[in-house]
mmCIF file of N, CA and C in Angstrom:
data_model
loop_
_atom_site.group_PDB
_atom_site.id
_atom_site.type_symbol
_atom_site.label_atom_id
_atom_site.label_comp_id
_atom_site.label_asym_id
_atom_site.label_seq_id
_atom_site.Cartn_x
_atom_site.Cartn_y
_atom_site.Cartn_z
ATOM 1 N N MET R 26 101.246 -7.203 -135.827
ATOM 2 C CA MET R 26 100.906 -7.130 -137.231
ATOM 3 C C MET R 26 101.019 -5.693 -137.710
ATOM 4 N N GLN R 27 101.549 -5.522 -138.901
ATOM 5 C CA GLN R 27 101.603 -4.217 -139.530
ATOM 6 C C GLN R 27 100.273 -3.945 -140.232
ATOM 7 N N ALA R 28 99.915 -2.691 -140.315
ATOM 8 C CA ALA R 28 98.699 -2.318 -141.022
ATOM 9 C C ALA R 28 98.841 -2.648 -142.505
ATOM 10 N N PRO R 29 97.779 -3.157 -143.146
ATOM 11 C CA PRO R 29 97.850 -3.446 -144.586
ATOM 12 C C PRO R 29 98.159 -2.174 -145.365
ATOM 13 N N ASP R 30 98.911 -2.305 -146.447
ATOM 14 C CA ASP R 30 99.325 -1.133 -147.215
ATOM 15 C C ASP R 30 98.344 -0.743 -148.320
ATOM 16 N N SER R 31 97.245 -1.494 -148.469
ATOM 17 C CA SER R 31 96.238 -1.143 -149.462
ATOM 18 C C SER R 31 94.868 -1.649 -149.002
ATOM 19 N N TYR R 32 93.837 -1.090 -149.622
ATOM 20 C CA TYR R 32 92.470 -1.519 -149.308
ATOM 21 C C TYR R 32 92.260 -2.967 -149.729
ATOM 22 N N GLU R 33 92.819 -3.377 -150.876
ATOM 23 C CA GLU R 33 92.689 -4.754 -151.337
ATOM 24 C C GLU R 33 93.332 -5.724 -150.341
ATOM 25 N N LYS R 34 94.470 -5.360 -149.804
ATOM 26 C CA LYS R 34 95.142 -6.208 -148.813
ATOM 27 C C LYS R 34 94.291 -6.288 -147.539
ATOM 28 N N LEU R 35 93.700 -5.172 -147.130
ATOM 29 C CA LEU R 35 92.811 -5.163 -145.966
ATOM 30 C C LEU R 35 91.657 -6.131 -146.179
ATOM 31 N N LEU R 36 91.053 -6.108 -147.363
ATOM 32 C CA LEU R 36 89.935 -7.009 -147.654
ATOM 33 C C LEU R 36 90.358 -8.467 -147.588
ATOM 34 N N SER R 37 91.523 -8.781 -148.102
ATOM 35 C CA SER R 37 91.971 -10.175 -148.089
ATOM 36 C C SER R 37 92.270 -10.653 -146.675
ATOM 37 N N ILE R 38 92.701 -9.763 -145.812
ATOM 38 C CA ILE R 38 93.005 -10.127 -144.424
ATOM 39 C C ILE R 38 91.734 -10.151 -143.575
ATOM 40 N N ALA R 39 90.895 -9.134 -143.717
ATOM 41 C CA ALA R 39 89.732 -8.959 -142.834
ATOM 42 C C ALA R 39 88.760 -10.124 -142.873
ATOM 43 N N ALA R 40 88.641 -10.787 -144.000
ATOM 44 C CA ALA R 40 87.673 -11.870 -144.129
ATOM 45 C C ALA R 40 88.088 -13.137 -143.408
ATOM 46 N N ASP R 41 89.381 -13.315 -143.180
ATOM 47 C CA ASP R 41 89.812 -14.626 -142.711
ATOM 48 C C ASP R 41 90.945 -14.624 -141.692
ATOM 49 N N ASP R 42 91.350 -13.475 -141.217
ATOM 50 C CA ASP R 42 92.528 -13.419 -140.357
ATOM 51 C C ASP R 42 92.216 -12.657 -139.067
ATOM 52 N N PRO R 43 92.302 -13.318 -137.924
ATOM 53 C CA PRO R 43 91.971 -12.639 -136.668
ATOM 54 C C PRO R 43 92.995 -11.579 -136.259
ATOM 55 N N SER R 44 94.090 -11.437 -137.002
ATOM 56 C CA SER R 44 95.072 -10.412 -136.647
ATOM 57 C C SER R 44 94.596 -9.013 -137.019
ATOM 58 N N LEU R 45 93.440 -8.923 -137.675
ATOM 59 C CA LEU R 45 92.832 -7.636 -137.996
ATOM 60 C C LEU R 45 91.445 -7.620 -137.365
ATOM 61 N N LEU R 46 91.302 -6.926 -136.279
ATOM 62 C CA LEU R 46 90.064 -6.890 -135.500
ATOM 63 C C LEU R 46 89.145 -5.776 -135.995
ATOM 64 N N LEU R 47 87.912 -6.136 -136.348
ATOM 65 C CA LEU R 47 86.909 -5.107 -136.621
ATOM 66 C C LEU R 47 86.521 -4.542 -135.263
ATOM 67 N N TYR R 48 87.024 -3.379 -134.958
ATOM 68 C CA TYR R 48 86.885 -2.824 -133.617
ATOM 69 C C TYR R 48 85.550 -2.103 -133.433
ATOM 70 N N THR R 49 85.221 -1.202 -134.346
ATOM 71 C CA THR R 49 83.930 -0.515 -134.266
ATOM 72 C C THR R 49 83.328 -0.346 -135.657
ATOM 73 N N VAL R 50 82.027 -0.159 -135.670
ATOM 74 C CA VAL R 50 81.270 0.087 -136.889
ATOM 75 C C VAL R 50 80.529 1.396 -136.692
ATOM 76 N N ASP R 51 80.758 2.352 -137.584
ATOM 77 C CA ASP R 51 80.069 3.636 -137.542
ATOM 78 C C ASP R 51 79.191 3.732 -138.779
ATOM 79 N N VAL R 52 77.884 3.505 -138.594
ATOM 80 C CA VAL R 52 76.957 3.405 -139.716
ATOM 81 C C VAL R 52 76.757 4.747 -140.421
ATOM 82 N N ILE R 53 76.502 5.812 -139.687
ATOM 83 C CA ILE R 53 76.185 7.104 -140.302
ATOM 84 C C ILE R 53 77.367 7.660 -141.109
ATOM 85 N N PRO R 54 78.575 7.722 -140.552
ATOM 86 C CA PRO R 54 79.671 8.222 -141.393
ATOM 87 C C PRO R 54 80.239 7.161 -142.339
ATOM 88 N N ASP R 55 79.643 5.942 -142.351
ATOM 89 C CA ASP R 55 80.061 4.871 -143.260
ATOM 90 C C ASP R 55 81.522 4.483 -143.043
ATOM 91 N N LYS R 56 81.853 4.086 -141.802
ATOM 92 C CA LYS R 56 83.232 3.719 -141.491
ATOM 93 C C LYS R 56 83.305 2.395 -140.736
ATOM 94 N N ALA R 57 84.239 1.565 -141.159
ATOM 95 C CA ALA R 57 84.597 0.355 -140.421
ATOM 96 C C ALA R 57 85.988 0.622 -139.861
ATOM 97 N N ASN R 58 86.130 0.540 -138.566
ATOM 98 C CA ASN R 58 87.406 0.830 -137.916
ATOM 99 C C ASN R 58 88.073 -0.471 -137.495
ATOM 100 N N PHE R 59 89.191 -0.768 -138.128
ATOM 101 C CA PHE R 59 89.945 -1.988 -137.855
ATOM 102 C C PHE R 59 91.165 -1.658 -137.010
ATOM 103 N N LEU R 60 91.624 -2.664 -136.291
ATOM 104 C CA LEU R 60 92.782 -2.517 -135.427
ATOM 105 C C LEU R 60 93.649 -3.762 -135.565
ATOM 106 N N PRO R 61 94.895 -3.619 -136.021
ATOM 107 C CA PRO R 61 95.782 -4.777 -136.059
ATOM 108 C C PRO R 61 96.091 -5.241 -134.634
ATOM 109 N N VAL R 62 95.917 -6.523 -134.382
ATOM 110 C CA VAL R 62 96.166 -7.073 -133.048
ATOM 111 C C VAL R 62 96.956 -8.381 -133.160
ATOM 112 N N SER R 63 97.587 -8.735 -132.084
ATOM 113 C CA SER R 63 98.324 -9.995 -132.029
ATOM 114 C C SER R 63 97.545 -10.999 -131.183
ATOM 115 N N GLU R 64 97.951 -12.247 -131.253
ATOM 116 C CA GLU R 64 97.321 -13.262 -130.412
ATOM 117 C C GLU R 64 97.515 -12.902 -128.940
ATOM 118 N N GLU R 65 98.656 -12.353 -128.617
ATOM 119 C CA GLU R 65 98.940 -11.929 -127.246
ATOM 120 C C GLU R 65 97.952 -10.854 -126.798
ATOM 121 N N THR R 66 97.613 -9.945 -127.692
ATOM 122 C CA THR R 66 96.638 -8.899 -127.355
ATOM 123 C C THR R 66 95.280 -9.504 -127.047
ATOM 124 N N TYR R 67 94.841 -10.461 -127.861
ATOM 125 C CA TYR R 67 93.567 -11.136 -127.588
ATOM 126 C C TYR R 67 93.588 -11.797 -126.215
ATOM 127 N N ARG R 68 94.661 -12.470 -125.916
ATOM 128 C CA ARG R 68 94.734 -13.208 -124.644
ATOM 129 C C ARG R 68 94.886 -12.290 -123.434
ATOM 130 N N ASN R 69 95.584 -11.168 -123.603
ATOM 131 C CA ASN R 69 95.847 -10.278 -122.469
ATOM 132 C C ASN R 69 94.763 -9.236 -122.237
ATOM 133 N N SER R 70 93.918 -9.001 -123.232
ATOM 134 C CA SER R 70 92.873 -7.991 -123.076
ATOM 135 C C SER R 70 91.678 -8.612 -122.359
ATOM 136 N N MET R 71 91.293 -7.991 -121.278
ATOM 137 C CA MET R 71 90.149 -8.488 -120.532
ATOM 138 C C MET R 71 88.893 -8.454 -121.404
ATOM 139 N N PHE R 72 88.727 -7.364 -122.164
ATOM 140 C CA PHE R 72 87.587 -7.202 -123.065
ATOM 141 C C PHE R 72 88.080 -6.506 -124.325
ATOM 142 N N LEU R 73 87.345 -6.659 -125.434
ATOM 143 C CA LEU R 73 87.734 -6.052 -126.699
ATOM 144 C C LEU R 73 86.927 -4.792 -126.979
ATOM 145 N N ASP R 74 86.704 -4.022 -125.948
ATOM 146 C CA ASP R 74 86.029 -2.737 -126.094
ATOM 147 C C ASP R 74 87.064 -1.647 -125.807
ATOM 148 N N ASN R 75 86.664 -0.567 -125.180
ATOM 149 C CA ASN R 75 87.621 0.503 -124.904
ATOM 150 C C ASN R 75 88.679 0.114 -123.872
ATOM 151 N N ARG R 76 88.620 -1.087 -123.355
ATOM 152 C CA ARG R 76 89.630 -1.568 -122.402
ATOM 153 C C ARG R 76 90.679 -2.453 -123.061
ATOM 154 N N VAL R 77 90.650 -2.575 -124.392
ATOM 155 C CA VAL R 77 91.633 -3.403 -125.083
ATOM 156 C C VAL R 77 93.035 -2.847 -124.806
ATOM 157 N N THR R 78 93.976 -3.732 -124.575
ATOM 158 C CA THR R 78 95.315 -3.295 -124.172
ATOM 159 C C THR R 78 96.271 -3.279 -125.364
ATOM 160 N N ILE R 79 96.355 -2.121 -125.998
ATOM 161 C CA ILE R 79 97.267 -1.937 -127.125
ATOM 162 C C ILE R 79 98.001 -0.619 -126.944
ATOM 163 N N LYS R 80 99.317 -0.709 -126.992
ATOM 164 C CA LYS R 80 100.115 0.509 -126.975
ATOM 165 C C LYS R 80 100.162 1.045 -128.390
ATOM 166 N N ASP R 81 99.973 2.328 -128.558
ATOM 167 C CA ASP R 81 100.084 2.980 -129.858
ATOM 168 C C ASP R 81 99.287 2.263 -130.946
ATOM 169 N N PRO R 82 97.948 2.250 -130.845
ATOM 170 C CA PRO R 82 97.130 1.551 -131.844
ATOM 171 C C PRO R 82 97.280 2.169 -133.235
ATOM 172 N N GLN R 83 97.277 1.321 -134.256
ATOM 173 C CA GLN R 83 97.358 1.751 -135.654
ATOM 174 C C GLN R 83 95.976 1.593 -136.282
ATOM 175 N N TRP R 84 95.146 2.602 -136.185
ATOM 176 C CA TRP R 84 93.781 2.520 -136.693
ATOM 177 C C TRP R 84 93.768 2.445 -138.205
ATOM 178 N N ILE R 85 92.883 1.619 -138.723
ATOM 179 C CA ILE R 85 92.666 1.509 -140.158
ATOM 180 C C ILE R 85 91.187 1.786 -140.379
ATOM 181 N N VAL R 86 90.885 2.813 -141.140
ATOM 182 C CA VAL R 86 89.495 3.186 -141.397
ATOM 183 C C VAL R 86 89.172 2.839 -142.845
ATOM 184 N N ALA R 87 88.060 2.131 -143.029
ATOM 185 C CA ALA R 87 87.630 1.712 -144.361
ATOM 186 C C ALA R 87 86.158 2.056 -144.538
ATOM 187 N N PRO R 88 85.700 2.185 -145.778
ATOM 188 C CA PRO R 88 84.272 2.430 -146.002
ATOM 189 C C PRO R 88 83.460 1.200 -145.593
ATOM 190 N N LEU R 89 82.541 1.376 -144.669
ATOM 191 C CA LEU R 89 81.798 0.262 -144.074
ATOM 192 C C LEU R 89 81.026 -0.556 -145.104
ATOM 193 N N TRP R 90 80.109 0.069 -145.834
ATOM 194 C CA TRP R 90 79.211 -0.685 -146.711
ATOM 195 C C TRP R 90 79.968 -1.323 -147.875
ATOM 196 N N LYS R 91 80.934 -0.638 -148.419
ATOM 197 C CA LYS R 91 81.741 -1.209 -149.501
ATOM 198 C C LYS R 91 82.513 -2.431 -148.983
ATOM 199 N N THR R 92 83.028 -2.330 -147.771
ATOM 200 C CA THR R 92 83.779 -3.432 -147.170
ATOM 201 C C THR R 92 82.868 -4.633 -146.929
ATOM 202 N N ILE R 93 81.673 -4.400 -146.411
ATOM 203 C CA ILE R 93 80.716 -5.485 -146.177
ATOM 204 C C ILE R 93 80.351 -6.162 -147.497
ATOM 205 N N GLU R 94 80.074 -5.362 -148.518
ATOM 206 C CA GLU R 94 79.704 -5.922 -149.822
ATOM 207 C C GLU R 94 80.831 -6.765 -150.418
ATOM 208 N N ARG R 95 82.062 -6.352 -150.211
ATOM 209 C CA ARG R 95 83.198 -7.072 -150.805
ATOM 210 C C ARG R 95 83.557 -8.327 -150.018
ATOM 211 N N ILE R 96 83.404 -8.296 -148.700
ATOM 212 C CA ILE R 96 83.808 -9.445 -147.883
ATOM 213 C C ILE R 96 82.704 -10.495 -147.800
ATOM 214 N N ASN R 97 81.479 -10.091 -147.592
ATOM 215 C CA ASN R 97 80.384 -11.014 -147.323
ATOM 216 C C ASN R 97 80.235 -12.135 -148.351
ATOM 217 N N PRO R 98 80.181 -11.873 -149.656
ATOM 218 C CA PRO R 98 79.993 -12.970 -150.623
ATOM 219 C C PRO R 98 81.169 -13.957 -150.662
ATOM 220 N N SER R 99 82.330 -13.516 -150.244
ATOM 221 C CA SER R 99 83.502 -14.385 -150.330
ATOM 222 C C SER R 99 83.652 -15.313 -149.130
ATOM 223 N N LEU R 100 82.864 -15.112 -148.104
ATOM 224 C CA LEU R 100 83.020 -15.920 -146.899
ATOM 225 C C LEU R 100 82.449 -17.323 -147.067
ATOM 226 N N PRO R 101 83.238 -18.342 -146.796
ATOM 227 C CA PRO R 101 82.693 -19.703 -146.818
ATOM 228 C C PRO R 101 81.841 -19.941 -145.565
ATOM 229 N N ALA R 102 80.935 -20.892 -145.652
ATOM 230 C CA ALA R 102 80.130 -21.238 -144.478
ATOM 231 C C ALA R 102 81.062 -21.837 -143.420
ATOM 232 N N ARG R 103 80.920 -21.397 -142.192
ATOM 233 C CA ARG R 103 81.774 -21.880 -141.112
ATOM 234 C C ARG R 103 80.937 -22.217 -139.901
ATOM 235 N N HIS R 104 81.476 -23.109 -139.126
ATOM 236 C CA HIS R 104 80.836 -23.429 -137.857
ATOM 237 C C HIS R 104 81.309 -22.396 -136.833
ATOM 238 N N CYS R 105 80.369 -21.708 -136.244
ATOM 239 C CA CYS R 105 80.714 -20.650 -135.299
ATOM 240 C C CYS R 105 79.732 -20.710 -134.134
ATOM 241 N N ASN R 106 80.224 -20.570 -132.936
ATOM 242 C CA ASN R 106 79.377 -20.603 -131.746
ATOM 243 C C ASN R 106 79.481 -19.299 -130.984
ATOM 244 N N PHE R 107 78.383 -18.916 -130.366
ATOM 245 C CA PHE R 107 78.351 -17.721 -129.543
ATOM 246 C C PHE R 107 77.776 -18.077 -128.184
ATOM 247 N N ILE R 108 78.300 -17.456 -127.151
ATOM 248 C CA ILE R 108 77.732 -17.560 -125.813
ATOM 249 C C ILE R 108 77.421 -16.133 -125.387
ATOM 250 N N PHE R 109 76.138 -15.820 -125.296
ATOM 251 C CA PHE R 109 75.728 -14.505 -124.829
ATOM 252 C C PHE R 109 75.335 -14.636 -123.362
ATOM 253 N N HIS R 110 75.654 -13.618 -122.590
ATOM 254 C CA HIS R 110 75.473 -13.726 -121.145
ATOM 255 C C HIS R 110 75.218 -12.359 -120.524
ATOM 256 N N ILE R 111 74.907 -12.384 -119.265
ATOM 257 C CA ILE R 111 74.800 -11.145 -118.495
ATOM 258 C C ILE R 111 76.121 -10.934 -117.763
ATOM 259 N N GLY R 112 76.337 -9.744 -117.271
ATOM 260 C CA GLY R 112 77.588 -9.425 -116.604
ATOM 261 C C GLY R 112 77.794 -10.179 -115.299
ATOM 262 N N HIS R 113 79.044 -10.311 -114.918
ATOM 263 C CA HIS R 113 79.453 -10.926 -113.648
ATOM 264 C C HIS R 113 78.969 -12.374 -113.518
ATOM 265 N N CYS R 114 79.152 -13.140 -114.607
ATOM 266 C CA CYS R 114 78.688 -14.527 -114.588
ATOM 267 C C CYS R 114 79.828 -15.523 -114.815
ATOM 268 N N GLY R 115 81.065 -15.061 -114.794
ATOM 269 C CA GLY R 115 82.196 -15.944 -115.010
ATOM 270 C C GLY R 115 82.616 -16.039 -116.462
ATOM 271 N N SER R 116 82.248 -15.038 -117.286
ATOM 272 C CA SER R 116 82.553 -15.099 -118.715
ATOM 273 C C SER R 116 84.051 -15.069 -118.993
ATOM 274 N N THR R 117 84.801 -14.341 -118.215
ATOM 275 C CA THR R 117 86.250 -14.298 -118.421
ATOM 276 C C THR R 117 86.851 -15.667 -118.168
ATOM 277 N N MET R 118 86.405 -16.334 -117.130
ATOM 278 C CA MET R 118 86.886 -17.679 -116.840
ATOM 279 C C MET R 118 86.519 -18.631 -117.983
ATOM 280 N N CYS R 119 85.289 -18.535 -118.489
ATOM 281 C CA CYS R 119 84.863 -19.400 -119.593
ATOM 282 C C CYS R 119 85.718 -19.177 -120.829
ATOM 283 N N THR R 120 86.003 -17.920 -121.167
ATOM 284 C CA THR R 120 86.811 -17.674 -122.356
ATOM 285 C C THR R 120 88.234 -18.174 -122.170
ATOM 286 N N ARG R 121 88.772 -18.062 -120.981
ATOM 287 C CA ARG R 121 90.126 -18.582 -120.723
ATOM 288 C C ARG R 121 90.144 -20.115 -120.890
ATOM 289 N N LEU R 122 89.083 -20.781 -120.450
ATOM 290 C CA LEU R 122 88.995 -22.231 -120.629
ATOM 291 C C LEU R 122 88.840 -22.608 -122.102
ATOM 292 N N LEU R 123 87.999 -21.887 -122.829
ATOM 293 C CA LEU R 123 87.791 -22.178 -124.247
ATOM 294 C C LEU R 123 89.063 -21.979 -125.058
ATOM 295 N N GLU R 124 89.864 -21.012 -124.683
ATOM 296 C CA GLU R 124 91.116 -20.760 -125.395
ATOM 297 C C GLU R 124 92.110 -21.907 -125.243
ATOM 298 N N GLY R 125 91.894 -22.776 -124.273
ATOM 299 C CA GLY R 125 92.771 -23.923 -124.079
ATOM 300 C C GLY R 125 92.591 -25.006 -125.123
ATOM 301 N N PHE R 126 91.481 -24.960 -125.870
ATOM 302 C CA PHE R 126 91.238 -25.944 -126.921
ATOM 303 C C PHE R 126 91.936 -25.496 -128.199
ATOM 304 N N PRO R 127 92.433 -26.453 -128.990
ATOM 305 C CA PRO R 127 93.102 -26.083 -130.232
ATOM 306 C C PRO R 127 92.146 -25.413 -131.215
ATOM 307 N N ASP R 128 92.664 -24.504 -131.988
ATOM 308 C CA ASP R 128 91.907 -23.813 -133.043
ATOM 309 C C ASP R 128 90.703 -23.035 -132.524
ATOM 310 N N GLN R 129 90.785 -22.522 -131.312
ATOM 311 C CA GLN R 129 89.702 -21.723 -130.750
ATOM 312 C C GLN R 129 90.192 -20.299 -130.506
ATOM 313 N N LEU R 130 89.358 -19.346 -130.817
ATOM 314 C CA LEU R 130 89.639 -17.953 -130.503
ATOM 315 C C LEU R 130 88.422 -17.398 -129.794
ATOM 316 N N ALA R 131 88.559 -17.110 -128.533
ATOM 317 C CA ALA R 131 87.437 -16.591 -127.745
ATOM 318 C C ALA R 131 87.548 -15.069 -127.700
ATOM 319 N N LEU R 132 86.506 -14.398 -128.160
ATOM 320 C CA LEU R 132 86.477 -12.947 -128.157
ATOM 321 C C LEU R 132 85.612 -12.462 -127.005
ATOM 322 N N ARG R 133 86.207 -11.665 -126.171
ATOM 323 C CA ARG R 133 85.492 -11.164 -124.999
ATOM 324 C C ARG R 133 84.888 -9.781 -125.292
ATOM 325 N N GLU R 134 83.597 -9.770 -125.497
ATOM 326 C CA GLU R 134 82.816 -8.560 -125.676
ATOM 327 C C GLU R 134 83.325 -7.640 -126.782
ATOM 328 N N PRO R 135 83.394 -8.146 -128.020
ATOM 329 C CA PRO R 135 83.771 -7.244 -129.117
ATOM 330 C C PRO R 135 82.680 -6.200 -129.350
ATOM 331 N N LEU R 136 83.058 -4.971 -129.553
ATOM 332 C CA LEU R 136 82.096 -3.885 -129.689
ATOM 333 C C LEU R 136 81.094 -4.063 -130.829
ATOM 334 N N PRO R 137 81.494 -4.534 -132.031
ATOM 335 C CA PRO R 137 80.495 -4.651 -133.110
ATOM 336 C C PRO R 137 79.329 -5.578 -132.788
ATOM 337 N N LEU R 138 79.527 -6.584 -131.938
ATOM 338 C CA LEU R 138 78.419 -7.461 -131.586
ATOM 339 C C LEU R 138 77.486 -6.745 -130.634
#
């Protein structure tokens, strides 16, 4: 995915498209750091923290609070499930199994959570 060419385009993508990953949240400097990713990146990355496997990342920095205010009201209610766990419990295997179901995207340890 190419980086959005405007803040408005970023907002339209960030709310509903997994090809733009909210990678980190920096509260004090008021920054939301996004990273364009592909489905292949999600599947090949063991975790979505500093071990994410992306060559030449294209960072997109946006104002955190303004972005939250603009995206949050527009989000429709969705069914979403989370599995929280301790380390070394087979979480990678579980996410690989969950990804086998249609319309599922399993995120392995995203930093903002």
